[in-house]
Each structure stands twice: as C-alpha cells, then as structure tokens.
mmCIF file of C-alpha atoms and ligand atoms in Angstrom:
data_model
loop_
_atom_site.group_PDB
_atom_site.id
_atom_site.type_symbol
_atom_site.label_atom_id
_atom_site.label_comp_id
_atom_site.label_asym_id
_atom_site.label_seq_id
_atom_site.Cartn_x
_atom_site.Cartn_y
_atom_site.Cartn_z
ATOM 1 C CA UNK A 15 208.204 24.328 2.292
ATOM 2 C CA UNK A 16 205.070 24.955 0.832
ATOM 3 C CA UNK A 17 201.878 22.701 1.707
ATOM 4 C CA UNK A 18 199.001 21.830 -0.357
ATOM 5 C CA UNK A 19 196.723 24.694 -0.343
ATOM 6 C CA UNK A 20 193.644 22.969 1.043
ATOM 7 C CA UNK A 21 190.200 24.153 2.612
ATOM 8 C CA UNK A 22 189.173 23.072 5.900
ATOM 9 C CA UNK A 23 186.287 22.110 3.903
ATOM 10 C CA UNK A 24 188.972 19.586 2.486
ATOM 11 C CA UNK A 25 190.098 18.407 5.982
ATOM 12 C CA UNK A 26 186.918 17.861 7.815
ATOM 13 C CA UNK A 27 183.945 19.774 7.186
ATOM 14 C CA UNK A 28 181.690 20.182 3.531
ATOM 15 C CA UNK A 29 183.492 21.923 0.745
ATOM 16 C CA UNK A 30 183.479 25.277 0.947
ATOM 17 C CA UNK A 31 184.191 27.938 -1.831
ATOM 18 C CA UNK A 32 184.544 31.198 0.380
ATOM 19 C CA UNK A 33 187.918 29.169 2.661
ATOM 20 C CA UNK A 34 191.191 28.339 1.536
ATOM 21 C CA UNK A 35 194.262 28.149 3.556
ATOM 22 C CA UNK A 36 197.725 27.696 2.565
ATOM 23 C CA UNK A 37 200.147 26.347 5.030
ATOM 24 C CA UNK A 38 203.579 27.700 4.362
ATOM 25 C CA UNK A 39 205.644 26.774 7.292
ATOM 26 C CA UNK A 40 205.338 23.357 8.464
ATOM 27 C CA UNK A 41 206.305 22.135 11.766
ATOM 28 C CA UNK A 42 209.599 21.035 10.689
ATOM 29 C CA UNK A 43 210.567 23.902 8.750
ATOM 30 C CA UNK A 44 209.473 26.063 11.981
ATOM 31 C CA UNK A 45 211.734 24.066 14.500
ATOM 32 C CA UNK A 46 214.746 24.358 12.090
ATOM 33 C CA UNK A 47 214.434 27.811 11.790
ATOM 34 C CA UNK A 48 214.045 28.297 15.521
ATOM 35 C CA UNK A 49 217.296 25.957 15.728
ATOM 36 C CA UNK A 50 219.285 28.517 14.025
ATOM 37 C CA UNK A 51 218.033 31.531 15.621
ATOM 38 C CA UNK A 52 218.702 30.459 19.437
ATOM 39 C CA UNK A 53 222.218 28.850 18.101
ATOM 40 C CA UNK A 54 222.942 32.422 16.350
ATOM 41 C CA UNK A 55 220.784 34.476 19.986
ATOM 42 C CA UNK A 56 222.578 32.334 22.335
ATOM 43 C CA UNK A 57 225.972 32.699 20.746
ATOM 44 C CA UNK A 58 226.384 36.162 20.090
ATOM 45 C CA UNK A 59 227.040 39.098 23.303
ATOM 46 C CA UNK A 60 224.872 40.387 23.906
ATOM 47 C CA UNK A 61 222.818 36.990 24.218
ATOM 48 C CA UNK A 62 218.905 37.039 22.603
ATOM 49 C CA UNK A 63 216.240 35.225 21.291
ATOM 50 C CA UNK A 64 213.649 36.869 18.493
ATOM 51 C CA UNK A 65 210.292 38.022 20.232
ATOM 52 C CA UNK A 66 208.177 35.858 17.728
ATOM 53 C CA UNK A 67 209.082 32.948 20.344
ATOM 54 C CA UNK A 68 207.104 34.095 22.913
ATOM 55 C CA UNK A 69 203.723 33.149 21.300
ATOM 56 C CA UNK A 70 202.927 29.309 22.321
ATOM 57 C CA UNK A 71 200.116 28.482 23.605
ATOM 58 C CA UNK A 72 200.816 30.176 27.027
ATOM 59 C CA UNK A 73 202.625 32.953 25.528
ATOM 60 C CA UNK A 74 199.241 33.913 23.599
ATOM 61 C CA UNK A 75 197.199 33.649 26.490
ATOM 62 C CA UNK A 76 199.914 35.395 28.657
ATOM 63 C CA UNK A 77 199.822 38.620 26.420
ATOM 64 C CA UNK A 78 196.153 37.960 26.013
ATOM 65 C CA UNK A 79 196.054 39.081 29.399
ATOM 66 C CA UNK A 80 198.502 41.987 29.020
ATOM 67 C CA UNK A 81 196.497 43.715 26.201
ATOM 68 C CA UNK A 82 193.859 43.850 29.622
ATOM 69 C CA UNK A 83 196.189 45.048 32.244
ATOM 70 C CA UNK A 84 195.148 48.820 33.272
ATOM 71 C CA UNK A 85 199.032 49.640 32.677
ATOM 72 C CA UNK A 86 199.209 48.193 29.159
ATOM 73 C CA UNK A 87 197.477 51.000 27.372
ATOM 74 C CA UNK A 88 198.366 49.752 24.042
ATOM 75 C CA UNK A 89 195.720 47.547 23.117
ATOM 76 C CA UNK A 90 192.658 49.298 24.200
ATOM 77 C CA UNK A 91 193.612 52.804 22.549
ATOM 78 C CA UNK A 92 193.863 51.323 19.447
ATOM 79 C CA UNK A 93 190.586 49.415 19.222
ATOM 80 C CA UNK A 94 188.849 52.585 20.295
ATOM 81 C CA UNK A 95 190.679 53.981 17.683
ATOM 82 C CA UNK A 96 189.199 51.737 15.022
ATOM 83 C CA UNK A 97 186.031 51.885 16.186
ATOM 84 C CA UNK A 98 186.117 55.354 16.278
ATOM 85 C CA UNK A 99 187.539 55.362 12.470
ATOM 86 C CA UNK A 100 186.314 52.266 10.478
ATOM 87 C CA UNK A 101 182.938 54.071 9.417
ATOM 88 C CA UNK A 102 184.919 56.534 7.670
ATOM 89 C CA UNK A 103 187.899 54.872 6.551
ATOM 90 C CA UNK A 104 185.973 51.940 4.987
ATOM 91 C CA UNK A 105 183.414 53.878 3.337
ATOM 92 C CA UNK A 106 186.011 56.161 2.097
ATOM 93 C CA UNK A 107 188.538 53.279 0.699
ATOM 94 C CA UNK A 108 185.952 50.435 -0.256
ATOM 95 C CA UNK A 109 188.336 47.745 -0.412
ATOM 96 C CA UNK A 110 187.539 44.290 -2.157
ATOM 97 C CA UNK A 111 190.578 43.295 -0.317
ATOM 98 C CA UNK A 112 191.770 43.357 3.586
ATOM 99 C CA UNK A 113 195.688 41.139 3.974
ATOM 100 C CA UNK A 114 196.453 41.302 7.303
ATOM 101 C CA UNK A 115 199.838 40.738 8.892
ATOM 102 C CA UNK A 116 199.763 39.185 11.688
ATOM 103 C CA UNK A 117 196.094 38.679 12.116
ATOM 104 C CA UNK A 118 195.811 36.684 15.664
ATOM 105 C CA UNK A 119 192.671 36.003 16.492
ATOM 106 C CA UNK A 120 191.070 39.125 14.086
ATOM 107 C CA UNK A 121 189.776 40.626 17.321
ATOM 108 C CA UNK A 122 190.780 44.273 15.557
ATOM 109 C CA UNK A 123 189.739 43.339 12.044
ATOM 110 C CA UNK A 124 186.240 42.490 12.702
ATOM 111 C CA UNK A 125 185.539 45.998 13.810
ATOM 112 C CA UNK A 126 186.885 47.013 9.926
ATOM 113 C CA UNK A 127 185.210 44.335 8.260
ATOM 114 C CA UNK A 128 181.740 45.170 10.021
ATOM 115 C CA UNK A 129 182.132 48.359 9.653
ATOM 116 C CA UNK A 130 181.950 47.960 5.171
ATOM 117 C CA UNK A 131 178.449 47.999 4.903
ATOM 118 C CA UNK A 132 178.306 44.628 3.485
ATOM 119 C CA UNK A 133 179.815 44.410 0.321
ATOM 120 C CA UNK A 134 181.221 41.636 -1.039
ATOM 121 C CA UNK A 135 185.365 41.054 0.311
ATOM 122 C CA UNK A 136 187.939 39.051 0.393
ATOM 123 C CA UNK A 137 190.679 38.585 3.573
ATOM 124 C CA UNK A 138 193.497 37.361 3.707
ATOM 125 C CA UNK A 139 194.963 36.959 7.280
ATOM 126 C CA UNK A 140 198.810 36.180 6.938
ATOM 127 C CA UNK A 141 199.858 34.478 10.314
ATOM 128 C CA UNK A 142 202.407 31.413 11.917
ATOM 129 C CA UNK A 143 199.635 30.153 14.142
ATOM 130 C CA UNK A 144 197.687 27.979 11.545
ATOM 131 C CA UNK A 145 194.892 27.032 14.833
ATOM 132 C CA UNK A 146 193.825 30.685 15.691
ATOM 133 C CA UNK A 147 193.744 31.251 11.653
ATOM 134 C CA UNK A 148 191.472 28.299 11.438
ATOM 135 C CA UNK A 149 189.212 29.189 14.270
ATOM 136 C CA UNK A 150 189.116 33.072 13.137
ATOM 137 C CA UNK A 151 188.031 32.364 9.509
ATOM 138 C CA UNK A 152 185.427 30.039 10.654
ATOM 139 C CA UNK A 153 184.112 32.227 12.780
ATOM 140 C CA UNK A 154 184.361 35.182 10.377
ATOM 141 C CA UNK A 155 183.366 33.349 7.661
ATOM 142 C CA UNK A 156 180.199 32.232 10.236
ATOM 143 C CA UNK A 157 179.023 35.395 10.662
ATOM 144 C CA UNK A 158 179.467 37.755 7.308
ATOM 145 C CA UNK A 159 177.579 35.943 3.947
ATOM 146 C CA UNK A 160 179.592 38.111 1.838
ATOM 147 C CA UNK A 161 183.284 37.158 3.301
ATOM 148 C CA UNK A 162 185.683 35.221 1.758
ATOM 149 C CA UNK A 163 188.634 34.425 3.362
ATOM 150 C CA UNK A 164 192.124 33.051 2.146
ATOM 151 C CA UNK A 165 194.614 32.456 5.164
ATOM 152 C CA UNK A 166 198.151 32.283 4.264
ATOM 153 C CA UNK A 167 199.714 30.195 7.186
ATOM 154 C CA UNK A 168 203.329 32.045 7.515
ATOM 155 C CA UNK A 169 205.845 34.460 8.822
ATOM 156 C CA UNK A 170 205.419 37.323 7.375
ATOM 157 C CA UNK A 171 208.782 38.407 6.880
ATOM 158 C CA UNK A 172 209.574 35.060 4.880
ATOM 159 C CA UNK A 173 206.303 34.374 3.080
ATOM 160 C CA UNK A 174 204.257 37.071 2.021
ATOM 161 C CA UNK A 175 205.117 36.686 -2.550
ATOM 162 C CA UNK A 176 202.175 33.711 -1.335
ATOM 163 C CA UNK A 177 199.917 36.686 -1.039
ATOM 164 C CA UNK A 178 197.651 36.147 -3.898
ATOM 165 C CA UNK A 179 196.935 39.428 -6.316
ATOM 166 C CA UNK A 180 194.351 41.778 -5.299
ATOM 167 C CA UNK A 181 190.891 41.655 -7.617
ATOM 168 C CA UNK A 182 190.231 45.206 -7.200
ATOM 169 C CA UNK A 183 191.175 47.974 -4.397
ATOM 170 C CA UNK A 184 192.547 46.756 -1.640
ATOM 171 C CA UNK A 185 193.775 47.760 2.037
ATOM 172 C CA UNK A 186 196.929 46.066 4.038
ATOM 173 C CA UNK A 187 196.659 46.170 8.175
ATOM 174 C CA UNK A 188 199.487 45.436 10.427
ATOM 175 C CA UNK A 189 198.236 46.671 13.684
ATOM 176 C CA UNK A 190 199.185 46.229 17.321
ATOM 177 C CA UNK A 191 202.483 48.411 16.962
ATOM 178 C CA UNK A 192 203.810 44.718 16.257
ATOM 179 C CA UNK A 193 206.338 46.858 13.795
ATOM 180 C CA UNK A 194 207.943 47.916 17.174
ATOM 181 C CA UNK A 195 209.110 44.647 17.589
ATOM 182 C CA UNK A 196 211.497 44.555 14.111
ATOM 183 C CA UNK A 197 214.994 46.952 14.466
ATOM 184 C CA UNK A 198 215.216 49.400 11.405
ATOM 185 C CA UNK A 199 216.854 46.949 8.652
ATOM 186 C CA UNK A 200 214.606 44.166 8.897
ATOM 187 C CA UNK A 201 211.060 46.475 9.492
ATOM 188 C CA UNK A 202 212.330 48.855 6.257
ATOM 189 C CA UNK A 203 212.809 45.328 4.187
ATOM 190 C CA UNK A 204 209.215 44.153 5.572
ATOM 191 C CA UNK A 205 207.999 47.670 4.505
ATOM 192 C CA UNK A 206 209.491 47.387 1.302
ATOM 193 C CA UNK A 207 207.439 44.264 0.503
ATOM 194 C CA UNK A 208 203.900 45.610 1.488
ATOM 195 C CA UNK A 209 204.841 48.559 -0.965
ATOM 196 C CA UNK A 210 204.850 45.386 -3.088
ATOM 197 C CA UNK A 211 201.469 44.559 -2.635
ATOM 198 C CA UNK A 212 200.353 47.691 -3.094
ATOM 199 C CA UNK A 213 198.672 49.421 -6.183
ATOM 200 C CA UNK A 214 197.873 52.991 -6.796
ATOM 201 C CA UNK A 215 195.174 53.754 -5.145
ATOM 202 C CA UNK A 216 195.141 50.773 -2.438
ATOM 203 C CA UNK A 217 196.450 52.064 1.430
ATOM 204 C CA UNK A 218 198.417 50.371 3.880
ATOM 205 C CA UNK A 219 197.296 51.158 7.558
ATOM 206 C CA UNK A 220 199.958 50.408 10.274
ATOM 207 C CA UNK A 221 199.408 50.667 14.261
ATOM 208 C CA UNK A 222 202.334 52.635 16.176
ATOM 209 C CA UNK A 223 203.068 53.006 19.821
ATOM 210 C CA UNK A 224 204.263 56.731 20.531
ATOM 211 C CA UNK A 225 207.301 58.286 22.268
ATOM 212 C CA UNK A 226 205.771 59.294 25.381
ATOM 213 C CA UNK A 227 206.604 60.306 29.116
ATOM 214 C CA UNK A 228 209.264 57.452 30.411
ATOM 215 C CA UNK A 229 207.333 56.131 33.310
ATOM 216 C CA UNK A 230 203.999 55.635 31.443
ATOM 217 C CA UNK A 231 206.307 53.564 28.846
ATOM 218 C CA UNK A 232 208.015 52.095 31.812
ATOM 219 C CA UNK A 233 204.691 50.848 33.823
ATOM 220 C CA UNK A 234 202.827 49.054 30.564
ATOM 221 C CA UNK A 235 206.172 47.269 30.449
ATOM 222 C CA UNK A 236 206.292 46.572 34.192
ATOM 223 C CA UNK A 237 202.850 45.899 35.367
ATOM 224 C CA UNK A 238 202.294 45.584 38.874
ATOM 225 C CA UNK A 239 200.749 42.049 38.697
ATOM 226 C CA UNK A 240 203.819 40.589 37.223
ATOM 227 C CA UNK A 241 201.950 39.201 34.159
ATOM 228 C CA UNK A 242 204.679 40.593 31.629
ATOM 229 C CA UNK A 243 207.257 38.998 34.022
ATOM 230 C CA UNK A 244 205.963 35.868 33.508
ATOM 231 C CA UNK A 245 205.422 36.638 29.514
ATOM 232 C CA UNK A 246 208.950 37.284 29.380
ATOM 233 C CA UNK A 247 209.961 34.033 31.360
ATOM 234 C CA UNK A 248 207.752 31.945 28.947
ATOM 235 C CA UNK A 249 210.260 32.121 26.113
ATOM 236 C CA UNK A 250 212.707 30.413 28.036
ATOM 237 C CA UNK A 251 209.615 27.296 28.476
ATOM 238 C CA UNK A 252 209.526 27.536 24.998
ATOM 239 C CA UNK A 253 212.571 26.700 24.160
ATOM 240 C CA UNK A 254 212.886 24.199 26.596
ATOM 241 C CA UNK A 255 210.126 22.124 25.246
ATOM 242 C CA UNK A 256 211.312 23.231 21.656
ATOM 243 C CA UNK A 257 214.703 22.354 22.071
ATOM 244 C CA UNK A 258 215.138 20.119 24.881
ATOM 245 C CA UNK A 259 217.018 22.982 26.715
ATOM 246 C CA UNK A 260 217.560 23.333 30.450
ATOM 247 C CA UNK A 261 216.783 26.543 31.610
ATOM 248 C CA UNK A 262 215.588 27.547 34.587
ATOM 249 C CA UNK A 263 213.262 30.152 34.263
ATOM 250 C CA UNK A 264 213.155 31.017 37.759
ATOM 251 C CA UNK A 265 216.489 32.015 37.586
ATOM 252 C CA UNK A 266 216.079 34.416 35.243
ATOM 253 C CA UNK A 267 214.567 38.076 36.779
ATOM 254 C CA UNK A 268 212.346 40.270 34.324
ATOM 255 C CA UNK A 269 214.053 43.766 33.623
ATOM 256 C CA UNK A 270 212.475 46.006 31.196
ATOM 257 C CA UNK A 271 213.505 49.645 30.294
ATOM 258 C CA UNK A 272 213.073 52.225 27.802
ATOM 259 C CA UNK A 273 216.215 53.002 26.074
ATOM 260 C CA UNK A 274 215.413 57.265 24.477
ATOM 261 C CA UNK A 275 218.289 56.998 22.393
ATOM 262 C CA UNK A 276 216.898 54.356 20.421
ATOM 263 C CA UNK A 277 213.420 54.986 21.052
ATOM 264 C CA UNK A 278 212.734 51.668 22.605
ATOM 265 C CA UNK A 279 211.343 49.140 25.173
ATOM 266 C CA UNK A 280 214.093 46.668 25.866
ATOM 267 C CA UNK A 281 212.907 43.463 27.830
ATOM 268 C CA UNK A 282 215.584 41.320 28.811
ATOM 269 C CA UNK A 283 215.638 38.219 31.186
ATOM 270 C CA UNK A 284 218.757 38.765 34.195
ATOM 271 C CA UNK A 285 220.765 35.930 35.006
ATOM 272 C CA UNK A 286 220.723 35.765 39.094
ATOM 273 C CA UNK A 287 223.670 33.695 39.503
ATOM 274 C CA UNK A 288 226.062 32.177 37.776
ATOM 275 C CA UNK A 289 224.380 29.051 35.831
ATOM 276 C CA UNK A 290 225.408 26.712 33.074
ATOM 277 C CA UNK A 291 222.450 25.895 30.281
ATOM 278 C CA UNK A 292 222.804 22.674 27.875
ATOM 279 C CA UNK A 293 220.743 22.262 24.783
ATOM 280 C CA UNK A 294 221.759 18.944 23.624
ATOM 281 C CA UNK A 295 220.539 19.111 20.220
ATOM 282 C CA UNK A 296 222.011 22.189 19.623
ATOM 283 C CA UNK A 297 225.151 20.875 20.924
ATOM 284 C CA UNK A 298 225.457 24.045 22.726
ATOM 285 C CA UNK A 299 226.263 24.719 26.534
ATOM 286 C CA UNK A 300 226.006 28.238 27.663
ATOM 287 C CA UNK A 301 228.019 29.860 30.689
ATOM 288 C CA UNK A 302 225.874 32.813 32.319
ATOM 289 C CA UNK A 303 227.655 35.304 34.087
ATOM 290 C CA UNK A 304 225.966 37.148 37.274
ATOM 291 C CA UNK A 305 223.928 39.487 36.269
ATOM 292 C CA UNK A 306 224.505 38.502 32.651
ATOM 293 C CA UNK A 307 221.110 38.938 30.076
ATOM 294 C CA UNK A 308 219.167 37.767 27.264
ATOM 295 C CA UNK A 309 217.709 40.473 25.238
ATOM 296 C CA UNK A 310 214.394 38.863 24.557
ATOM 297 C CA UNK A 311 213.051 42.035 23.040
ATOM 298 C CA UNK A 312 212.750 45.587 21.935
ATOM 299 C CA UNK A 313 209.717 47.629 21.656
ATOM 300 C CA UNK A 314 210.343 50.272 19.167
ATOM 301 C CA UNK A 315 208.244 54.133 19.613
ATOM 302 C CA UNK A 316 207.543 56.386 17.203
ATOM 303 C CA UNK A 317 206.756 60.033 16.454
ATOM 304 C CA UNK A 318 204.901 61.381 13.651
ATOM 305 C CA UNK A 319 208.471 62.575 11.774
ATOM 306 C CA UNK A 320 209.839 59.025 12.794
ATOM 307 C CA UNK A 321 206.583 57.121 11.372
ATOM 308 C CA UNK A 322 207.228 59.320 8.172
ATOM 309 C CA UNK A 323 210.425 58.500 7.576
ATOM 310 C CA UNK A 324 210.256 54.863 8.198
ATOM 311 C CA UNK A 325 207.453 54.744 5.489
ATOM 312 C CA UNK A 326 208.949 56.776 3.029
ATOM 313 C CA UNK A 327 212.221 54.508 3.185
ATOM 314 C CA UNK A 328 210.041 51.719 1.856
ATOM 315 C CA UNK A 329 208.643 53.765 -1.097
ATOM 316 C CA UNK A 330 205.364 54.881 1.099
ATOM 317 C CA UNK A 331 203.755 58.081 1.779
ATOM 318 C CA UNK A 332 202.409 59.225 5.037
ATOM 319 C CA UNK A 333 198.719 59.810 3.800
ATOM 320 C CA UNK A 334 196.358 60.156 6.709
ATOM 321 C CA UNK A 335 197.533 60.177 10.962
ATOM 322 C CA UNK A 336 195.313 60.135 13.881
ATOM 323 C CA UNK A 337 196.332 59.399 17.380
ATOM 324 C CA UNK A 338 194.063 59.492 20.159
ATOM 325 C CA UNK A 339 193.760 62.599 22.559
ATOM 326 C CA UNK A 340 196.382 61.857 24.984
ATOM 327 C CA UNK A 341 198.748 61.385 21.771
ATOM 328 C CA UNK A 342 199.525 58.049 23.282
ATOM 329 C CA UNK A 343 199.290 55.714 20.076
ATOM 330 C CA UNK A 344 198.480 56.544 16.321
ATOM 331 C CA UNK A 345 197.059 55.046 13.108
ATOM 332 C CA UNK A 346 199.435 55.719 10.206
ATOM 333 C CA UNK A 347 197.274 55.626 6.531
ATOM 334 C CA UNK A 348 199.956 54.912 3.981
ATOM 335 C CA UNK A 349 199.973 55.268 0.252
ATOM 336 C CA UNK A 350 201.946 53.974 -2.038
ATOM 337 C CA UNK A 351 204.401 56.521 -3.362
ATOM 338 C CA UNK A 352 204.430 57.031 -7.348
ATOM 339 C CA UNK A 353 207.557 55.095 -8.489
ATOM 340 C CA UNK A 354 209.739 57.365 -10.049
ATOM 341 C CA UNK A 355 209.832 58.359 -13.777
ATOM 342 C CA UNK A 356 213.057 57.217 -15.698
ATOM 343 C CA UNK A 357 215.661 59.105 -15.977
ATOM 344 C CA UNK A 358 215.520 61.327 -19.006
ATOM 345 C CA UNK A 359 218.219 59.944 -21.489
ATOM 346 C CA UNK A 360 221.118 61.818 -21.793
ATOM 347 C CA UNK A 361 220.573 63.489 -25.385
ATOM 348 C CA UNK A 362 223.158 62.453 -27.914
ATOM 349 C CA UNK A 363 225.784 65.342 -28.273
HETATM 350 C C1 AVJ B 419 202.790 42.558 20.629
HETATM 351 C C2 AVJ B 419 204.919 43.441 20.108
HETATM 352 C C3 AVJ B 419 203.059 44.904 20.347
HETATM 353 O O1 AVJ B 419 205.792 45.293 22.143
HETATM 354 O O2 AVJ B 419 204.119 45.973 23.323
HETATM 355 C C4 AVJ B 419 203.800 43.308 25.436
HETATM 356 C C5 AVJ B 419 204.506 42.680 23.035
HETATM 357 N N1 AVJ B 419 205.829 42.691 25.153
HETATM 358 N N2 AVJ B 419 204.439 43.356 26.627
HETATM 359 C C6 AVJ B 419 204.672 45.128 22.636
HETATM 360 C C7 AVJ B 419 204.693 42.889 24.511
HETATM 361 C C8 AVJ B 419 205.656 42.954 26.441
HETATM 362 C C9 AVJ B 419 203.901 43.848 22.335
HETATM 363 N N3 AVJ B 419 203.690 43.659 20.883
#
C-alpha cells in the first residue's frame, strides 16, 4: 500500500524542499501482516513470533534501556567504533548519499553525518516507525544546512525498490548487528537487495556481533536487572493490544541461551503451567504445554570467515574489517562485487 509521498512541510509545518517522506506501510497493511505472522508463529512447533514485534512504544524504550545496561556491550562498542572511524571512512568515501536500514532514532548516524565535513548529502533513513523517522529528520534536518533527508516509512525486507536512485556515490548502513536477528535465507535475500542499490564504487557498511566466550554472550542476554526479561515479555503486550489476545505475560518466564552450533542467541518465553490463550480475531486458541516455549528470537554471531561468506552470497565483497580490541563486535565495509562477465559463446564448430 503505498501512501502519498508528502513532506511534513505538507502536514503541518511551511513547505520544505530538503524533507520528504514516503509512508509505505499503513496501519492496516501492518496489522494484517502481523495477523498472518502470529497465525503462521503460533501454529507451527516450535511456537514463535518475528522479533520486529517487540518494538512498540515500550518495546523501544525497553531496549532503549538495554543498549545502557553494563552487560549489554553491544551498543556502546559500536558507537565508539564509529566515532573512532567516521573521520576516515567519510573522508575517504565522500558519499552524496547515506540509506539507512533501520535508522531508529539516527543516534549512530549522526556521528557519520557530522563527521563529512559539511558537504552537501542526502539520507535516506528506511524504517516501520514513521514517529521516530519524523522526529529524527527534523532534528537532523535542524541542525546540518546542507542535509536533505528522504525517509522511506517501511520494512525493509518488503520495501526497499522505494529507495530512490543515488545522485552520485553513495554509502548503505545497517548497524546494530540488527542482521543477527534474520536466519540465513531471509538475511542472504535482504543482502541480495542492498547489492541492488549498490554501484561500483559505493560501500555498504554492516554492524556484527562476534562469536565470543559463552558467558559474556550469555550475561548481555541475561542482565541482572531483568530489563531484557521484561523486553522479551513485551511482545506478548503487543500482541494483546494488537490482536485482542489473552496472554498472560506473567506466565511466561524469560530463558535465553546461546546455541554454538548455530552461532546464536535464542530468547524464548517458557510456559509455567499449563494455560490456554484465545485470540478471537484470529480465531485461534492455543494449548501450552508445561514448560512449552515461544521462540521470540535469535541473535545470530559472526566471525570474520562467517561475515565473509554471508556477504559474498549476496554478490558482496568483504572490503575493509575492524573490530574493537577485545574482538567483541566488528564493522564489516562491503563492496559491491564486479558482476560477472558473460559467458564466452561457445564458438561455432
Ligand atoms: C536489536 C536485534 C541487535 O539481538 O542484541 C537485545 C535485540 N534482544 N536484547 C540483539 C535484543 C535482546 C538486539 N538487536
């Protein structure tokens, strides 16, 4: 469903040339695609629901609070990580062009953007949450003369062909090791289409959490003041109020573990006791065993071979990686690989 692309400028303040936002996923398209996904998590064994419900309003403000908590290290490596390479890496690239997947609040990308030198650029934060968007560009847009932003209101797994062509070089971020949340099909397919919008010459930079020691994974997963517990819980209040569900989220206990085969944080939510759980527009009523779980997400690590590989199934090349000193998260600079030359034609005999 595609909105009018209008300016805020349109909506309530003067005109403005250097805003435009297009909404791409209305309310109503949002709730019927949430529909199907807890019909299709619910249903299957094991039982989950997709990680993107987690951010309402609390759910922002819940891992708002995580990305502070001294055992999620996540967060605060990476931003000293940017600051530490912005300078450099925007002086280097000199992008007309920043698309951002994902882009929250922008807390990360301002760091980039100030760090240009002031040249003229355009950004284009891709995100579901149309009110952060809003509030970001304005305050963006605020405080840089020579910013112009385009937000694409989205998911981007579904909408990024609205990404509009670059004008000249230009440099994709999807930061936050929010990758780790997508298993390998669906993050090589997203992969795939940022090779899309990618030129010779422009570089894709993507945030990764790192295979490391099992109880510092374990603890930023587990923090002692219960916050992620109650992150986790959330998604079950979401759904509620989305849905008209029943669940109890107190009945549910938070269980999070880090699977090595796979390479991943699984968070699930543990049925205590035996319950029954009715969404009535869903027409759905759901037995829980004891002890029986929703998956509510995975948390996928990476090494540097790992990170390589992923990229170069999606038609990237590993150009640049930096982690920090305690090799606990990296910065992978990506390039877009040369698409190969025809096959010669077999010569006629
Ligand atoms: C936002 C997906 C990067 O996987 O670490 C934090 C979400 N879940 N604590 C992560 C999260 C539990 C986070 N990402």
């Amino acid at each position: 469903m595609i909105g009018h692309p209008m300016s805020i400028g349109e909506r309530d303040q003067e005109p403005s040339a250097r805003y435009r936002i297009e909404v791409h996923a209305d309310v109503h398209a949002r709730l019927k695609a949430m529909a199907e996904d807890v019909r299709n998590g619910l249903g299957a064994r094991p039982r989950s629901l997709p990680p993107k419900y987690f951010y309402d309003a609390t759910g922002s403000q819940l891992f708002d609070e995580i990305t502070r908590l001294p055992e999620y290290y996540l967060t605060r490596v990476e931003e000293a990580m940017l600051d530490r390479l912005s300078p450099q890496l925007m002086q280097s690239l000199t992008p007309t062009d920043i698309v951002e997947l994902g882009s929250g609040f922008s807390v990360k990308t301002r760091r980039l953007l100030a760090a240009r030198g002031g040249t003229p650029l355009r950004y284009i934060p891709v995100d579901v949450d149309e009110t952060s968007v809003a509030a970001s560009a304005a305050r963006l847009l605020d405080e840089d003369p020579r910013l112009e932003v385009h937000a694409v209101v989205g998911d981007f797994e579904r909408h990024l062909m609205h990404v509009p062509p670059a004008g000249g070089r230009r440099l994709v971020l999807f930061l936050g090791s929010t990758i780790g949340n997508l298993d390998p099909p669906a993050r090589v397919a997203l992969l795939k289409q940022v090779r899309g919008l990618l030129r010779r010459g422009d570089r894709f930079l993507l945030g990764v959490d790192l295979v490391k020691e099992l109880p510092t994974l374990e603890a930023a997963y587990n923090d002692t003041a219960g916050v992620t517990a109650a992150f986790n819980r959330n998604i079950l209040h979401v759904v509620n109020r989305a849905l008209g569900a029943d669940f109890r989220p107190e009945a549910f206990r938070h269980h999070a573990f880090y699977n090595a085969t796979e390479a991943r944080i699984e968070m699930h939510l543990v049925s205590e006791h035996r319950q029954t759980v009715r969404i009535p527009s869903l027409g759905l009523r759901i037995e829980l065993e004891p002890a029986e779980t929703i998956w509510t997400e995975s948390s996928y690590k990476f090494t540097r071979a790992s990170a390589t590989r992923m990229l170069a199934d999606a038609g990237l090349r590993l150009h640049a990686w930096h982690t920090d000193d305690e090799r606990r998260f990296a910065l992978a600079l990506a390039a877009p690989r040369a698409r190969a030359a025809a096959a010669p034609r077999p010569r006629a005999a």
